[in-house]
Amino acid sequence: VQILLKLWRNGFSLDDGELRSYSDPINAQFLESIKRGEIPVELQRLVHGGQVNLDMEDHQEQEYVKPRLRFKAFSGEGQKLGSLTPEIVSTPSSPEEEEKSILNAPVLIDDSMPATKIQIRLADGSRLIQRFNQTHRIKDIRDCIIQSRPEFATTDFVLVTTFPNRELTDESLTLQEADILNTVILQQLK
């Protein structure tokens, strides 16, 4: 093990570590061992009986200055998490719950057209899982919320996508144009 001992006017340091006062009895004992040519007990424990190379630098004309931390760039490998379009990450507690939300659907589905499922997380903590055609509009999601939960009919709210969050302000866009197929939509109260 290579160790650098720096002697300062007001103490000493090991390997750019903290300043150790000369007046501390433990530190005085450490320096006495070195003066006798012995390996201090602290270093013996550090190397577990291995070889110690001790270099010394004399800085006794200077006050100790704490060294700056060296920047070490991340050298690992990056990993991409998730996808550009969030998928439905949680599922209904049972298949019956999903069927119930689809059977009671206030949205008319044209089975000859492509369809998608949207999970709607409501401001009251509940959620709806609803099938829509890809040509349905964002306004249809708002209407679905109001028909399923009439208490929101008089409440001012916005619809927001999950990460990256973006408010769906143009309610005339189709679900496909808004790029929200098979996603989670959040209801946020204003």
mmCIF file of C-alpha atoms in Angstrom:
data_model
loop_
_atom_site.group_PDB
_atom_site.id
_atom_site.type_symbol
_atom_site.label_atom_id
_atom_site.label_comp_id
_atom_site.label_asym_id
_atom_site.label_seq_id
_atom_site.Cartn_x
_atom_site.Cartn_y
_atom_site.Cartn_z
ATOM 1 C CA VAL A 1 0.000 0.000 0.000
ATOM 2 C CA GLN A 2 1.323 3.431 -0.995
ATOM 3 C CA ILE A 3 0.708 6.168 1.628
ATOM 4 C CA LEU A 4 1.683 9.838 1.434
ATOM 5 C CA LEU A 5 2.339 11.628 4.740
ATOM 6 C CA LYS A 6 2.313 15.446 4.489
ATOM 7 C CA LEU A 7 3.726 17.432 7.382
ATOM 8 C CA TRP A 8 2.121 20.883 7.824
ATOM 9 C CA ARG A 9 2.762 23.754 10.227
ATOM 10 C CA ASN A 10 -0.406 22.918 12.215
ATOM 11 C CA GLY A 11 -0.517 19.109 11.852
ATOM 12 C CA PHE A 12 -0.156 16.293 9.320
ATOM 13 C CA SER A 13 -2.373 14.496 6.796
ATOM 14 C CA LEU A 14 -2.378 11.079 5.163
ATOM 15 C CA ASP A 15 -3.267 10.722 1.446
ATOM 16 C CA ASP A 16 -5.035 14.117 1.197
ATOM 17 C CA GLY A 17 -7.147 13.231 4.230
ATOM 18 C CA GLU A 18 -8.203 15.440 7.118
ATOM 19 C CA LEU A 19 -5.668 17.423 9.138
ATOM 20 C CA ARG A 20 -4.442 15.644 12.288
ATOM 21 C CA SER A 21 -3.182 17.828 15.115
ATOM 22 C CA TYR A 22 0.347 17.324 16.466
ATOM 23 C CA SER A 23 -0.985 17.838 20.008
ATOM 24 C CA ASP A 24 -3.363 14.860 19.930
ATOM 25 C CA PRO A 25 -1.703 11.969 21.872
ATOM 26 C CA ILE A 26 -2.772 9.351 19.308
ATOM 27 C CA ASN A 27 -1.260 11.409 16.480
ATOM 28 C CA ALA A 28 1.935 11.995 18.510
ATOM 29 C CA GLN A 29 2.237 8.234 19.016
ATOM 30 C CA PHE A 30 1.710 7.730 15.241
ATOM 31 C CA LEU A 31 4.602 10.122 14.441
ATOM 32 C CA GLU A 32 6.876 8.586 17.106
ATOM 33 C CA SER A 33 6.456 5.146 15.469
ATOM 34 C CA ILE A 34 7.496 6.605 12.128
ATOM 35 C CA LYS A 35 10.548 8.347 13.683
ATOM 36 C CA ARG A 36 11.676 4.966 15.104
ATOM 37 C CA GLY A 37 11.290 3.405 11.628
ATOM 38 C CA GLU A 38 8.285 1.299 12.642
ATOM 39 C CA ILE A 39 4.947 0.922 10.933
ATOM 40 C CA PRO A 40 2.281 2.637 13.097
ATOM 41 C CA VAL A 41 -0.392 0.291 14.482
ATOM 42 C CA GLU A 42 -3.105 2.147 12.506
ATOM 43 C CA LEU A 43 -1.351 1.385 9.212
ATOM 44 C CA GLN A 44 -0.649 -2.225 10.202
ATOM 45 C CA ARG A 45 -4.408 -2.744 10.613
ATOM 46 C CA LEU A 46 -5.043 -0.990 7.306
ATOM 47 C CA VAL A 47 -2.778 -3.295 5.267
ATOM 48 C CA HIS A 48 -3.390 -6.523 7.240
ATOM 49 C CA GLY A 49 0.302 -7.414 7.420
ATOM 50 C CA GLY A 50 1.070 -6.338 3.850
ATOM 51 C CA GLN A 51 3.866 -4.036 2.714
ATOM 52 C CA VAL A 52 3.611 -0.266 3.324
ATOM 53 C CA ASN A 53 5.490 2.307 1.254
ATOM 54 C CA LEU A 54 5.415 5.597 3.152
ATOM 55 C CA ASP A 55 6.392 8.761 1.290
ATOM 56 C CA MET A 56 6.729 12.044 3.141
ATOM 57 C CA GLU A 57 6.357 15.648 1.989
ATOM 58 C CA ASP A 58 7.495 18.583 4.100
ATOM 59 C CA HIS A 59 5.026 21.485 4.046
ATOM 60 C CA GLN A 60 5.901 22.838 7.521
ATOM 61 C CA GLU A 61 6.188 26.383 6.138
ATOM 62 C CA GLN A 62 2.504 26.259 5.096
ATOM 63 C CA GLU A 63 -0.843 26.009 6.837
ATOM 64 C CA TYR A 64 -2.935 22.969 5.944
ATOM 65 C CA VAL A 65 -5.411 23.604 3.130
ATOM 66 C CA LYS A 66 -8.112 21.027 2.568
ATOM 67 C CA PRO A 67 -7.608 19.597 -0.947
ATOM 68 C CA ARG A 68 -10.376 19.933 -3.468
ATOM 69 C CA LEU A 69 -12.276 16.796 -4.314
ATOM 70 C CA ARG A 70 -11.212 15.475 -7.651
ATOM 71 C CA PHE A 71 -13.887 15.061 -10.286
ATOM 72 C CA LYS A 72 -14.300 11.475 -11.351
ATOM 73 C CA ALA A 73 -16.444 11.005 -14.439
ATOM 74 C CA PHE A 74 -19.008 8.219 -14.505
ATOM 75 C CA SER A 75 -17.374 5.305 -16.251
ATOM 76 C CA GLY A 76 -20.311 2.886 -16.263
ATOM 77 C CA GLU A 77 -22.675 1.932 -19.002
ATOM 78 C CA GLY A 78 -25.943 3.819 -19.512
ATOM 79 C CA GLN A 79 -29.296 2.066 -19.646
ATOM 80 C CA LYS A 80 -32.471 3.448 -21.192
ATOM 81 C CA LEU A 81 -35.493 3.058 -18.970
ATOM 82 C CA GLY A 82 -39.087 2.893 -20.152
ATOM 83 C CA SER A 83 -40.478 3.749 -23.550
ATOM 84 C CA LEU A 84 -41.462 6.963 -25.268
ATOM 85 C CA THR A 85 -45.146 6.191 -24.804
ATOM 86 C CA PRO A 86 -46.014 5.055 -21.287
ATOM 87 C CA GLU A 87 -47.984 1.861 -21.117
ATOM 88 C CA ILE A 88 -50.649 0.937 -18.610
ATOM 89 C CA VAL A 89 -48.513 -0.004 -15.641
ATOM 90 C CA SER A 90 -51.160 -1.159 -13.213
ATOM 91 C CA THR A 91 -53.912 -3.617 -13.882
ATOM 92 C CA PRO A 92 -57.399 -3.915 -12.456
ATOM 93 C CA SER A 93 -57.572 -5.944 -9.279
ATOM 94 C CA SER A 94 -59.625 -8.547 -11.123
ATOM 95 C CA PRO A 95 -60.763 -9.352 -14.665
ATOM 96 C CA GLU A 96 -64.341 -8.763 -13.493
ATOM 97 C CA GLU A 97 -63.461 -5.170 -12.560
ATOM 98 C CA GLU A 98 -62.129 -4.543 -16.058
ATOM 99 C CA GLU A 99 -65.157 -6.193 -17.660
ATOM 100 C CA LYS A 100 -67.446 -4.115 -15.457
ATOM 101 C CA SER A 101 -65.813 -0.859 -16.554
ATOM 102 C CA ILE A 102 -66.050 -1.933 -20.196
ATOM 103 C CA LEU A 103 -69.606 -3.273 -19.945
ATOM 104 C CA ASN A 104 -70.830 -0.069 -18.313
ATOM 105 C CA ALA A 105 -68.934 1.938 -20.883
ATOM 106 C CA PRO A 106 -70.539 5.207 -21.793
ATOM 107 C CA VAL A 107 -68.535 5.178 -25.048
ATOM 108 C CA LEU A 108 -69.859 3.539 -28.211
ATOM 109 C CA ILE A 109 -67.185 1.433 -29.889
ATOM 110 C CA ASP A 110 -67.113 0.661 -33.601
ATOM 111 C CA ASP A 111 -65.661 -2.869 -33.663
ATOM 112 C CA SER A 112 -64.695 -2.509 -37.336
ATOM 113 C CA MET A 113 -62.247 0.284 -36.411
ATOM 114 C CA PRO A 114 -58.940 -0.024 -34.495
ATOM 115 C CA ALA A 115 -59.441 0.304 -30.746
ATOM 116 C CA THR A 116 -57.297 1.147 -27.723
ATOM 117 C CA LYS A 117 -57.621 1.020 -23.957
ATOM 118 C CA ILE A 118 -57.036 4.110 -21.858
ATOM 119 C CA GLN A 119 -56.671 4.001 -18.096
ATOM 120 C CA ILE A 120 -58.046 7.172 -16.525
ATOM 121 C CA ARG A 121 -56.823 7.970 -13.020
ATOM 122 C CA LEU A 122 -59.376 10.231 -11.453
ATOM 123 C CA ALA A 123 -58.665 13.026 -9.005
ATOM 124 C CA ASP A 124 -60.592 11.179 -6.262
ATOM 125 C CA GLY A 125 -58.080 8.290 -6.413
ATOM 126 C CA SER A 126 -60.303 5.883 -8.374
ATOM 127 C CA ARG A 127 -59.698 4.840 -11.942
ATOM 128 C CA LEU A 128 -61.533 3.859 -15.071
ATOM 129 C CA ILE A 129 -60.290 1.554 -17.801
ATOM 130 C CA GLN A 130 -62.103 2.388 -20.987
ATOM 131 C CA ARG A 131 -61.993 1.126 -24.572
ATOM 132 C CA PHE A 132 -62.054 3.779 -27.272
ATOM 133 C CA ASN A 133 -61.654 3.749 -31.015
ATOM 134 C CA GLN A 134 -58.439 5.401 -32.105
ATOM 135 C CA THR A 135 -60.598 7.998 -33.878
ATOM 136 C CA HIS A 136 -62.338 9.082 -30.672
ATOM 137 C CA ARG A 137 -61.388 12.549 -29.510
ATOM 138 C CA ILE A 138 -59.911 13.771 -26.237
ATOM 139 C CA LYS A 139 -63.302 15.376 -25.576
ATOM 140 C CA ASP A 140 -64.739 11.823 -25.507
ATOM 141 C CA ILE A 141 -62.437 11.016 -22.565
ATOM 142 C CA ARG A 142 -63.769 14.074 -20.707
ATOM 143 C CA ASP A 143 -67.365 13.025 -21.496
ATOM 144 C CA CYS A 144 -66.628 9.461 -20.334
ATOM 145 C CA ILE A 145 -65.393 10.784 -16.975
ATOM 146 C CA ILE A 146 -68.491 12.940 -16.503
ATOM 147 C CA GLN A 147 -70.884 10.132 -17.485
ATOM 148 C CA SER A 148 -69.136 7.648 -15.179
ATOM 149 C CA ARG A 149 -68.785 10.110 -12.277
ATOM 150 C CA PRO A 150 -71.544 12.764 -12.491
ATOM 151 C CA GLU A 151 -70.009 14.635 -9.525
ATOM 152 C CA PHE A 152 -67.289 15.880 -11.919
ATOM 153 C CA ALA A 153 -69.846 17.510 -14.275
ATOM 154 C CA THR A 154 -69.635 20.807 -12.387
ATOM 155 C CA THR A 155 -65.935 20.542 -11.543
ATOM 156 C CA ASP A 156 -63.275 22.271 -13.619
ATOM 157 C CA PHE A 157 -60.505 19.777 -14.497
ATOM 158 C CA VAL A 158 -57.777 19.116 -17.060
ATOM 159 C CA LEU A 159 -56.491 15.904 -18.614
ATOM 160 C CA VAL A 160 -52.739 15.249 -18.400
ATOM 161 C CA THR A 161 -50.497 12.517 -19.768
ATOM 162 C CA THR A 162 -48.075 10.664 -17.512
ATOM 163 C CA PHE A 163 -44.334 11.131 -17.914
ATOM 164 C CA PRO A 164 -43.473 13.273 -19.680
ATOM 165 C CA ASN A 165 -46.413 15.263 -18.322
ATOM 166 C CA ARG A 166 -48.268 17.319 -20.864
ATOM 167 C CA GLU A 167 -51.701 18.861 -20.620
ATOM 168 C CA LEU A 168 -54.139 17.784 -23.337
ATOM 169 C CA THR A 169 -55.502 21.218 -24.204
ATOM 170 C CA ASP A 170 -56.750 20.582 -27.755
ATOM 171 C CA GLU A 171 -59.728 18.320 -27.095
ATOM 172 C CA SER A 172 -60.581 18.103 -30.795
ATOM 173 C CA LEU A 173 -57.548 15.874 -31.474
ATOM 174 C CA THR A 174 -58.140 12.165 -31.979
ATOM 175 C CA LEU A 175 -56.489 9.785 -29.522
ATOM 176 C CA GLN A 176 -54.115 8.710 -32.278
ATOM 177 C CA GLU A 177 -53.207 12.319 -33.188
ATOM 178 C CA ALA A 178 -52.580 13.100 -29.513
ATOM 179 C CA ASP A 179 -50.328 10.005 -29.309
ATOM 180 C CA ILE A 180 -52.090 8.601 -26.240
ATOM 181 C CA LEU A 181 -53.003 5.093 -27.422
ATOM 182 C CA ASN A 182 -52.774 2.471 -24.642
ATOM 183 C CA THR A 183 -51.670 5.011 -22.038
ATOM 184 C CA VAL A 184 -52.631 6.363 -18.655
ATOM 185 C CA ILE A 185 -54.383 9.728 -18.477
ATOM 186 C CA LEU A 186 -54.592 11.722 -15.244
ATOM 187 C CA GLN A 187 -57.500 13.935 -14.244
ATOM 188 C CA GLN A 188 -56.280 17.023 -12.379
ATOM 189 C CA LEU A 189 -58.628 19.456 -10.726
ATOM 190 C CA LYS A 190 -58.075 23.147 -11.414
#
